[in-house]
Amino acid sequence: MASKAKDGAIETVKTIVYALVIAGIFRTLFFQPFWIPSGSMKDTLLIGDFLFVNKMAYGYSAYSCPFSACPISGRIFASEPERGDVVVFRHPTRGVDFIKRVIGLPGDTVQMKNGVLNINGAPVQLTDGGIFKEPKDLQGPQRLMPRCENDPVGQGGICEKERMIETLPNGKSHSILNISDTWVADNTPVFTVPADNYFFMGDNRDNSEDSRFAAPSGLGFVPSQFLIGRADRVMFSSAGRSLFFFWTWRPDRFFKAIE
């Protein structure tokens, strides 16, 4: 009996080890977990959203490929990102991962005029998306306080932002948030996206460090070799300081498609 119990325990341990190895290989080759730490992509992504990044969406790059034979620059087996894709990439100078939306493709011109995005000289289509509301309170592990269009708002009050539906030239639509049309990045020069580079912006337009700000202090253009993958779906979401605070879970965001 003791021998059978020992054999059973060994088999259980082996099963767990095999499962962990398979999960590790699956993660390395195909998907990478990503936890949303800031509000720059509200209301598409909220602080505390947990998602998996599809590393195969654009082929392997120097920052997503697990093999030593990966390219130092460019991508292999690549398909091109499209305007409107939500992408995780490595910051070109800081060595940390960012998540933003693809706005400009190689050769595009991008400019902000009075808070309105212009691509290749034409303003994008905007329609009313209602008012985005959230509690004016500390959010996530970093305890970030949201900015509000209706400030001053006391802690615990209702923070509001204008929400618009933005439609890009390829027909993809998504919501954006706006606080003011006179923020520092609401009027910009014309940016011409270089070959093999992309222009990224956050959906929370007045609270996003993105390609409107030049590197190294900002983001600037992002070369293709820094792309990691596309974010397609929120798997889990927690509004609290920890995912273990089950009373702060957001069940309505579980398995939510990212648009």
PDB file of C-alpha atoms in Angstrom:
ATOM      1  CA  MET A   1       0.000   0.000   0.000  1.00  0.00           C
ATOM      2  CA  ALA A   2       2.831   2.354   0.912  1.00  0.00           C
ATOM      3  CA  SER A   3       4.520   1.623  -2.398  1.00  0.00           C
ATOM      4  CA  LYS A   4       1.326   2.361  -4.354  1.00  0.00           C
ATOM      5  CA  ALA A   5       0.832   5.615  -2.455  1.00  0.00           C
ATOM      6  CA  LYS A   6       4.420   6.606  -3.191  1.00  0.00           C
ATOM      7  CA  ASP A   7       3.995   5.766  -6.888  1.00  0.00           C
ATOM      8  CA  GLY A   8       0.780   7.798  -6.981  1.00  0.00           C
ATOM      9  CA  ALA A   9       2.487  10.801  -5.411  1.00  0.00           C
ATOM     10  CA  ILE A  10       5.351  10.561  -7.902  1.00  0.00           C
ATOM     11  CA  GLU A  11       2.912  10.459 -10.817  1.00  0.00           C
ATOM     12  CA  THR A  12       1.056  13.493  -9.432  1.00  0.00           C
ATOM     13  CA  VAL A  13       4.294  15.462  -9.144  1.00  0.00           C
ATOM     14  CA  LYS A  14       5.303  14.448 -12.671  1.00  0.00           C
ATOM     15  CA  THR A  15       1.915  15.556 -14.022  1.00  0.00           C
ATOM     16  CA  ILE A  16       2.259  18.954 -12.344  1.00  0.00           C
ATOM     17  CA  VAL A  17       5.811  19.379 -13.661  1.00  0.00           C
ATOM     18  CA  TYR A  18       4.739  18.456 -17.203  1.00  0.00           C
ATOM     19  CA  ALA A  19       1.812  20.875 -17.000  1.00  0.00           C
ATOM     20  CA  LEU A  20       4.096  23.701 -15.858  1.00  0.00           C
ATOM     21  CA  VAL A  21       6.598  22.964 -18.621  1.00  0.00           C
ATOM     22  CA  ILE A  22       3.866  22.948 -21.276  1.00  0.00           C
ATOM     23  CA  ALA A  23       2.406  26.173 -19.874  1.00  0.00           C
ATOM     24  CA  GLY A  24       5.872  27.755 -19.916  1.00  0.00           C
ATOM     25  CA  ILE A  25       6.465  26.748 -23.526  1.00  0.00           C
ATOM     26  CA  PHE A  26       2.997  27.967 -24.517  1.00  0.00           C
ATOM     27  CA  ARG A  27       3.634  31.320 -22.835  1.00  0.00           C
ATOM     28  CA  THR A  28       7.096  31.715 -24.363  1.00  0.00           C
ATOM     29  CA  LEU A  29       6.058  30.870 -27.913  1.00  0.00           C
ATOM     30  CA  PHE A  30       2.546  32.214 -28.293  1.00  0.00           C
ATOM     31  CA  PHE A  31       1.223  34.422 -25.502  1.00  0.00           C
ATOM     32  CA  GLN A  32       2.539  36.830 -22.886  1.00  0.00           C
ATOM     33  CA  PRO A  33       0.531  38.010 -19.864  1.00  0.00           C
ATOM     34  CA  PHE A  34       0.155  41.746 -19.341  1.00  0.00           C
ATOM     35  CA  TRP A  35      -1.375  43.650 -16.430  1.00  0.00           C
ATOM     36  CA  ILE A  36      -2.649  47.188 -17.092  1.00  0.00           C
ATOM     37  CA  PRO A  37      -0.840  49.478 -14.607  1.00  0.00           C
ATOM     38  CA  SER A  38      -2.092  52.930 -15.677  1.00  0.00           C
ATOM     39  CA  GLY A  39      -5.113  54.727 -17.112  1.00  0.00           C
ATOM     40  CA  SER A  40      -3.630  55.815 -20.445  1.00  0.00           C
ATOM     41  CA  MET A  41      -5.915  53.440 -22.410  1.00  0.00           C
ATOM     42  CA  LYS A  42      -9.205  54.177 -20.625  1.00  0.00           C
ATOM     43  CA  ASP A  43     -11.934  53.354 -21.226  1.00  0.00           C
ATOM     44  CA  THR A  44     -10.858  50.566 -23.585  1.00  0.00           C
ATOM     45  CA  LEU A  45      -8.572  49.199 -20.870  1.00  0.00           C
ATOM     46  CA  LEU A  46      -8.883  49.934 -17.165  1.00  0.00           C
ATOM     47  CA  ILE A  47      -6.270  49.803 -14.429  1.00  0.00           C
ATOM     48  CA  GLY A  48      -6.288  46.215 -13.173  1.00  0.00           C
ATOM     49  CA  ASP A  49      -7.283  44.557 -16.462  1.00  0.00           C
ATOM     50  CA  PHE A  50      -5.331  41.360 -17.114  1.00  0.00           C
ATOM     51  CA  LEU A  51      -4.826  40.134 -20.671  1.00  0.00           C
ATOM     52  CA  PHE A  52      -2.710  37.866 -22.823  1.00  0.00           C
ATOM     53  CA  VAL A  53      -0.717  39.334 -25.707  1.00  0.00           C
ATOM     54  CA  ASN A  54      -0.835  37.406 -28.988  1.00  0.00           C
ATOM     55  CA  LYS A  55       2.874  37.205 -29.828  1.00  0.00           C
ATOM     56  CA  MET A  56       2.193  35.548 -33.192  1.00  0.00           C
ATOM     57  CA  ALA A  57      -0.026  38.357 -34.516  1.00  0.00           C
ATOM     58  CA  TYR A  58       2.836  40.103 -36.341  1.00  0.00           C
ATOM     59  CA  GLY A  59       5.443  37.365 -36.372  1.00  0.00           C
ATOM     60  CA  TYR A  60       8.424  37.257 -34.062  1.00  0.00           C
ATOM     61  CA  SER A  61      10.525  40.322 -33.335  1.00  0.00           C
ATOM     62  CA  ALA A  62      13.705  40.778 -31.331  1.00  0.00           C
ATOM     63  CA  TYR A  63      11.536  41.316 -28.224  1.00  0.00           C
ATOM     64  CA  SER A  64       9.017  38.507 -28.652  1.00  0.00           C
ATOM     65  CA  CYS A  65      11.085  35.699 -30.165  1.00  0.00           C
ATOM     66  CA  PRO A  66      12.317  33.035 -27.706  1.00  0.00           C
ATOM     67  CA  PHE A  67      15.077  31.713 -29.939  1.00  0.00           C
ATOM     68  CA  SER A  68      18.716  32.783 -30.248  1.00  0.00           C
ATOM     69  CA  ALA A  69      18.322  32.977 -34.033  1.00  0.00           C
ATOM     70  CA  CYS A  70      15.846  35.846 -33.806  1.00  0.00           C
ATOM     71  CA  PRO A  71      16.628  39.037 -35.751  1.00  0.00           C
ATOM     72  CA  ILE A  72      18.346  41.961 -34.077  1.00  0.00           C
ATOM     73  CA  SER A  73      16.115  44.286 -36.074  1.00  0.00           C
ATOM     74  CA  GLY A  74      12.907  43.866 -38.015  1.00  0.00           C
ATOM     75  CA  ARG A  75      10.539  40.881 -37.760  1.00  0.00           C
ATOM     76  CA  ILE A  76      10.350  37.376 -39.157  1.00  0.00           C
ATOM     77  CA  PHE A  77       7.209  35.746 -40.544  1.00  0.00           C
ATOM     78  CA  ALA A  78       5.618  39.171 -40.087  1.00  0.00           C
ATOM     79  CA  SER A  79       2.186  40.489 -40.914  1.00  0.00           C
ATOM     80  CA  GLU A  80       1.684  44.216 -40.571  1.00  0.00           C
ATOM     81  CA  PRO A  81      -0.105  45.933 -37.690  1.00  0.00           C
ATOM     82  CA  GLU A  82      -3.260  47.765 -38.715  1.00  0.00           C
ATOM     83  CA  ARG A  83      -4.507  51.159 -37.597  1.00  0.00           C
ATOM     84  CA  GLY A  84      -6.593  50.640 -34.499  1.00  0.00           C
ATOM     85  CA  ASP A  85      -4.753  47.568 -33.212  1.00  0.00           C
ATOM     86  CA  VAL A  86      -3.957  47.634 -29.488  1.00  0.00           C
ATOM     87  CA  VAL A  87      -0.331  46.562 -29.212  1.00  0.00           C
ATOM     88  CA  VAL A  88       2.178  45.772 -26.466  1.00  0.00           C
ATOM     89  CA  PHE A  89       5.719  46.856 -27.323  1.00  0.00           C
ATOM     90  CA  ARG A  90       9.054  47.512 -25.665  1.00  0.00           C
ATOM     91  CA  HIS A  91       9.854  51.192 -25.085  1.00  0.00           C
ATOM     92  CA  PRO A  92      12.794  51.919 -27.431  1.00  0.00           C
ATOM     93  CA  THR A  93      14.925  53.616 -24.754  1.00  0.00           C
ATOM     94  CA  ARG A  94      13.611  52.591 -21.327  1.00  0.00           C
ATOM     95  CA  GLY A  95      13.443  48.819 -21.654  1.00  0.00           C
ATOM     96  CA  VAL A  96       9.896  48.567 -20.238  1.00  0.00           C
ATOM     97  CA  ASP A  97       6.699  47.333 -21.888  1.00  0.00           C
ATOM     98  CA  PHE A  98       3.989  49.774 -23.015  1.00  0.00           C
ATOM     99  CA  ILE A  99       0.490  49.219 -24.406  1.00  0.00           C
ATOM    100  CA  LYS A 100      -1.054  51.726 -26.846  1.00  0.00           C
ATOM    101  CA  ARG A 101      -3.126  51.888 -30.019  1.00  0.00           C
ATOM    102  CA  VAL A 102      -1.618  51.984 -33.524  1.00  0.00           C
ATOM    103  CA  ILE A 103      -2.545  55.336 -35.066  1.00  0.00           C
ATOM    104  CA  GLY A 104       0.080  55.959 -37.761  1.00  0.00           C
ATOM    105  CA  LEU A 105       1.594  53.484 -40.220  1.00  0.00           C
ATOM    106  CA  PRO A 106       4.905  53.909 -42.079  1.00  0.00           C
ATOM    107  CA  GLY A 107       4.616  56.910 -44.414  1.00  0.00           C
ATOM    108  CA  ASP A 108       1.560  58.412 -42.682  1.00  0.00           C
ATOM    109  CA  THR A 109       1.384  61.961 -41.404  1.00  0.00           C
ATOM    110  CA  VAL A 110      -0.194  62.452 -37.984  1.00  0.00           C
ATOM    111  CA  GLN A 111      -1.192  65.702 -36.291  1.00  0.00           C
ATOM    112  CA  MET A 112      -3.436  66.840 -33.449  1.00  0.00           C
ATOM    113  CA  LYS A 113      -5.453  70.009 -34.071  1.00  0.00           C
ATOM    114  CA  ASN A 114      -7.504  71.364 -31.158  1.00  0.00           C
ATOM    115  CA  GLY A 115      -7.775  67.869 -29.725  1.00  0.00           C
ATOM    116  CA  VAL A 116      -8.834  66.239 -33.020  1.00  0.00           C
ATOM    117  CA  LEU A 117      -6.649  63.581 -34.638  1.00  0.00           C
ATOM    118  CA  ASN A 118      -5.689  64.220 -38.263  1.00  0.00           C
ATOM    119  CA  ILE A 119      -4.218  61.430 -40.401  1.00  0.00           C
ATOM    120  CA  ASN A 120      -2.722  62.229 -43.799  1.00  0.00           C
ATOM    121  CA  GLY A 121      -4.183  65.717 -43.637  1.00  0.00           C
ATOM    122  CA  ALA A 122      -7.788  64.740 -42.877  1.00  0.00           C
ATOM    123  CA  PRO A 123      -9.569  64.771 -39.493  1.00  0.00           C
ATOM    124  CA  VAL A 124     -10.910  61.455 -38.257  1.00  0.00           C
ATOM    125  CA  GLN A 125     -14.631  60.986 -37.825  1.00  0.00           C
ATOM    126  CA  LEU A 126     -15.915  61.635 -34.289  1.00  0.00           C
ATOM    127  CA  THR A 127     -19.339  60.848 -32.845  1.00  0.00           C
ATOM    128  CA  ASP A 128     -20.737  61.319 -29.359  1.00  0.00           C
ATOM    129  CA  GLY A 129     -20.049  58.414 -27.008  1.00  0.00           C
ATOM    130  CA  GLY A 130     -21.682  59.792 -23.875  1.00  0.00           C
ATOM    131  CA  ILE A 131     -19.944  60.537 -20.580  1.00  0.00           C
ATOM    132  CA  PHE A 132     -17.431  58.199 -18.967  1.00  0.00           C
ATOM    133  CA  LYS A 133     -17.855  58.090 -15.186  1.00  0.00           C
ATOM    134  CA  GLU A 134     -15.680  56.557 -12.491  1.00  0.00           C
ATOM    135  CA  PRO A 135     -15.055  57.153  -8.761  1.00  0.00           C
ATOM    136  CA  LYS A 136     -12.493  59.841  -7.975  1.00  0.00           C
ATOM    137  CA  ASP A 137     -10.352  57.552  -5.859  1.00  0.00           C
ATOM    138  CA  LEU A 138      -6.957  55.852  -5.693  1.00  0.00           C
ATOM    139  CA  GLN A 139      -6.696  53.094  -8.302  1.00  0.00           C
ATOM    140  CA  GLY A 140      -4.585  49.951  -8.634  1.00  0.00           C
ATOM    141  CA  PRO A 141      -1.348  48.975  -6.870  1.00  0.00           C
ATOM    142  CA  GLN A 142       0.225  52.333  -7.772  1.00  0.00           C
ATOM    143  CA  ARG A 143      -2.708  54.180  -6.137  1.00  0.00           C
ATOM    144  CA  LEU A 144      -3.183  56.531  -9.088  1.00  0.00           C
ATOM    145  CA  MET A 145      -5.789  59.288  -8.930  1.00  0.00           C
ATOM    146  CA  PRO A 146      -7.759  59.888 -12.149  1.00  0.00           C
ATOM    147  CA  ARG A 147      -7.981  63.291 -13.806  1.00  0.00           C
ATOM    148  CA  CYS A 148     -11.498  64.609 -14.353  1.00  0.00           C
ATOM    149  CA  GLU A 149     -13.122  66.966 -16.833  1.00  0.00           C
ATOM    150  CA  ASN A 150     -15.447  68.146 -14.054  1.00  0.00           C
ATOM    151  CA  ASP A 151     -12.656  68.904 -11.556  1.00  0.00           C
ATOM    152  CA  PRO A 152     -12.484  69.938  -8.794  1.00  0.00           C
ATOM    153  CA  VAL A 153     -13.977  66.673  -7.566  1.00  0.00           C
ATOM    154  CA  GLY A 154     -13.380  65.496  -4.017  1.00  0.00           C
ATOM    155  CA  GLN A 155     -12.076  62.011  -3.337  1.00  0.00           C
ATOM    156  CA  GLY A 156     -14.999  59.603  -3.474  1.00  0.00           C
ATOM    157  CA  GLY A 157     -16.953  61.803  -5.876  1.00  0.00           C
ATOM    158  CA  ILE A 158     -17.872  61.039  -9.476  1.00  0.00           C
ATOM    159  CA  CYS A 159     -15.144  61.792 -12.002  1.00  0.00           C
ATOM    160  CA  GLU A 160     -16.427  62.523 -15.510  1.00  0.00           C
ATOM    161  CA  LYS A 161     -14.784  62.689 -18.930  1.00  0.00           C
ATOM    162  CA  GLU A 162     -16.199  63.309 -22.386  1.00  0.00           C
ATOM    163  CA  ARG A 163     -16.267  60.106 -24.421  1.00  0.00           C
ATOM    164  CA  MET A 164     -16.178  60.121 -28.224  1.00  0.00           C
ATOM    165  CA  ILE A 165     -16.202  57.330 -30.796  1.00  0.00           C
ATOM    166  CA  GLU A 166     -13.261  57.794 -33.140  1.00  0.00           C
ATOM    167  CA  THR A 167     -13.285  56.125 -36.563  1.00  0.00           C
ATOM    168  CA  LEU A 168      -9.925  55.715 -38.296  1.00  0.00           C
ATOM    169  CA  PRO A 169      -9.424  55.827 -42.088  1.00  0.00           C
ATOM    170  CA  ASN A 170      -9.590  52.023 -42.346  1.00  0.00           C
ATOM    171  CA  GLY A 171     -13.046  52.013 -40.715  1.00  0.00           C
ATOM    172  CA  LYS A 172     -12.000  50.759 -37.265  1.00  0.00           C
ATOM    173  CA  SER A 173     -13.805  52.513 -34.415  1.00  0.00           C
ATOM    174  CA  HIS A 174     -12.965  52.816 -30.725  1.00  0.00           C
ATOM    175  CA  SER A 175     -13.801  55.102 -27.835  1.00  0.00           C
ATOM    176  CA  ILE A 176     -11.503  57.885 -26.636  1.00  0.00           C
ATOM    177  CA  LEU A 177     -11.689  60.092 -23.541  1.00  0.00           C
ATOM    178  CA  ASN A 178     -11.144  63.831 -23.463  1.00  0.00           C
ATOM    179  CA  ILE A 179     -10.642  66.327 -20.657  1.00  0.00           C
ATOM    180  CA  SER A 180      -9.629  69.451 -22.566  1.00  0.00           C
ATOM    181  CA  ASP A 181      -8.863  70.604 -26.107  1.00  0.00           C
ATOM    182  CA  THR A 182      -6.021  72.820 -24.879  1.00  0.00           C
ATOM    183  CA  TRP A 183      -3.741  70.228 -23.272  1.00  0.00           C
ATOM    184  CA  VAL A 184      -0.049  70.315 -24.203  1.00  0.00           C
ATOM    185  CA  ALA A 185      -0.481  67.555 -26.833  1.00  0.00           C
ATOM    186  CA  ASP A 186      -3.842  68.696 -28.266  1.00  0.00           C
ATOM    187  CA  ASN A 187      -2.024  70.805 -30.866  1.00  0.00           C
ATOM    188  CA  THR A 188       1.112  69.296 -32.365  1.00  0.00           C
ATOM    189  CA  PRO A 189       3.362  69.665 -35.384  1.00  0.00           C
ATOM    190  CA  VAL A 190       2.924  67.262 -38.282  1.00  0.00           C
ATOM    191  CA  PHE A 191       4.629  63.916 -37.586  1.00  0.00           C
ATOM    192  CA  THR A 192       5.746  61.869 -40.605  1.00  0.00           C
ATOM    193  CA  VAL A 193       6.094  58.208 -39.648  1.00  0.00           C
ATOM    194  CA  PRO A 194       9.404  56.762 -40.920  1.00  0.00           C
ATOM    195  CA  ALA A 195       9.660  53.478 -42.778  1.00  0.00           C
ATOM    196  CA  ASP A 196       9.393  50.405 -40.536  1.00  0.00           C
ATOM    197  CA  ASN A 197       8.082  52.547 -37.641  1.00  0.00           C
ATOM    198  CA  TYR A 198       4.694  53.113 -36.012  1.00  0.00           C
ATOM    199  CA  PHE A 199       2.946  55.998 -34.264  1.00  0.00           C
ATOM    200  CA  PHE A 200       1.108  55.037 -31.060  1.00  0.00           C
ATOM    201  CA  MET A 201      -1.414  56.914 -28.940  1.00  0.00           C
ATOM    202  CA  GLY A 202      -3.413  56.172 -25.798  1.00  0.00           C
ATOM    203  CA  ASP A 203      -7.217  56.304 -25.849  1.00  0.00           C
ATOM    204  CA  ASN A 204      -7.232  58.498 -22.738  1.00  0.00           C
ATOM    205  CA  ARG A 205      -5.941  61.333 -24.885  1.00  0.00           C
ATOM    206  CA  ASP A 206      -5.180  63.889 -22.175  1.00  0.00           C
ATOM    207  CA  ASN A 207      -3.497  61.365 -19.919  1.00  0.00           C
ATOM    208  CA  SER A 208      -1.165  59.377 -22.164  1.00  0.00           C
ATOM    209  CA  GLU A 209       2.574  59.455 -22.724  1.00  0.00           C
ATOM    210  CA  ASP A 210       2.765  58.353 -26.351  1.00  0.00           C
ATOM    211  CA  SER A 211       4.291  59.094 -29.755  1.00  0.00           C
ATOM    212  CA  ARG A 212       3.256  62.746 -29.525  1.00  0.00           C
ATOM    213  CA  PHE A 213       6.203  63.157 -27.128  1.00  0.00           C
ATOM    214  CA  ALA A 214       9.680  62.672 -28.563  1.00  0.00           C
ATOM    215  CA  ALA A 215      12.094  60.082 -27.201  1.00  0.00           C
ATOM    216  CA  PRO A 216      14.061  59.656 -25.024  1.00  0.00           C
ATOM    217  CA  SER A 217      11.957  61.588 -22.495  1.00  0.00           C
ATOM    218  CA  GLY A 218       8.770  60.509 -24.282  1.00  0.00           C
ATOM    219  CA  LEU A 219       7.962  57.641 -26.643  1.00  0.00           C
ATOM    220  CA  GLY A 220       8.399  58.937 -30.178  1.00  0.00           C
ATOM    221  CA  PHE A 221       8.149  56.588 -33.154  1.00  0.00           C
ATOM    222  CA  VAL A 222       8.396  52.864 -32.381  1.00  0.00           C
ATOM    223  CA  PRO A 223      10.494  50.670 -34.734  1.00  0.00           C
ATOM    224  CA  SER A 224       8.923  47.365 -35.716  1.00  0.00           C
ATOM    225  CA  GLN A 225      11.525  45.266 -33.898  1.00  0.00           C
ATOM    226  CA  PHE A 226      10.159  46.537 -30.570  1.00  0.00           C
ATOM    227  CA  LEU A 227       6.658  45.147 -31.165  1.00  0.00           C
ATOM    228  CA  ILE A 228       5.732  42.233 -28.900  1.00  0.00           C
ATOM    229  CA  GLY A 229       2.167  41.405 -29.921  1.00  0.00           C
ATOM    230  CA  ARG A 230      -1.479  42.369 -30.199  1.00  0.00           C
ATOM    231  CA  ALA A 231      -3.909  42.536 -27.275  1.00  0.00           C
ATOM    232  CA  ASP A 232      -7.222  40.974 -28.285  1.00  0.00           C
ATOM    233  CA  ARG A 233      -9.196  40.225 -25.126  1.00  0.00           C
ATOM    234  CA  VAL A 234      -9.324  41.092 -21.418  1.00  0.00           C
ATOM    235  CA  MET A 235      -9.270  37.809 -19.497  1.00  0.00           C
ATOM    236  CA  PHE A 236      -9.715  39.093 -15.940  1.00  0.00           C
ATOM    237  CA  SER A 237     -10.122  42.435 -14.183  1.00  0.00           C
ATOM    238  CA  SER A 238      -9.751  43.704 -10.628  1.00  0.00           C
ATOM    239  CA  ALA A 239     -10.279  47.283  -9.457  1.00  0.00           C
ATOM    240  CA  GLY A 240      -8.401  46.782  -6.176  1.00  0.00           C
ATOM    241  CA  ARG A 241      -4.764  46.865  -5.112  1.00  0.00           C
ATOM    242  CA  SER A 242      -4.484  43.103  -5.560  1.00  0.00           C
ATOM    243  CA  LEU A 243      -6.239  40.444  -7.644  1.00  0.00           C
ATOM    244  CA  PHE A 244      -6.862  38.620  -4.358  1.00  0.00           C
ATOM    245  CA  PHE A 245      -9.316  41.347  -3.296  1.00  0.00           C
ATOM    246  CA  PHE A 246     -12.223  39.397  -4.802  1.00  0.00           C
ATOM    247  CA  TRP A 247     -14.753  42.046  -3.795  1.00  0.00           C
ATOM    248  CA  THR A 248     -13.096  44.411  -6.297  1.00  0.00           C
ATOM    249  CA  TRP A 249     -13.352  42.041  -9.279  1.00  0.00           C
ATOM    250  CA  ARG A 250     -15.148  43.308 -12.409  1.00  0.00           C
ATOM    251  CA  PRO A 251     -17.024  40.237 -13.761  1.00  0.00           C
ATOM    252  CA  ASP A 252     -18.482  42.300 -16.622  1.00  0.00           C
ATOM    253  CA  ARG A 253     -14.941  42.656 -18.040  1.00  0.00           C
ATOM    254  CA  PHE A 254     -13.985  38.963 -17.885  1.00  0.00           C
ATOM    255  CA  PHE A 255     -13.236  37.711 -21.462  1.00  0.00           C
ATOM    256  CA  LYS A 256     -14.156  41.123 -22.889  1.00  0.00           C
ATOM    257  CA  ALA A 257     -13.010  41.701 -26.493  1.00  0.00           C
ATOM    258  CA  ILE A 258     -10.664  44.670 -26.996  1.00  0.00           C
ATOM    259  CA  GLU A 259     -11.933  47.007 -29.710  1.00  0.00           C
TER     260      GLU A 259
END
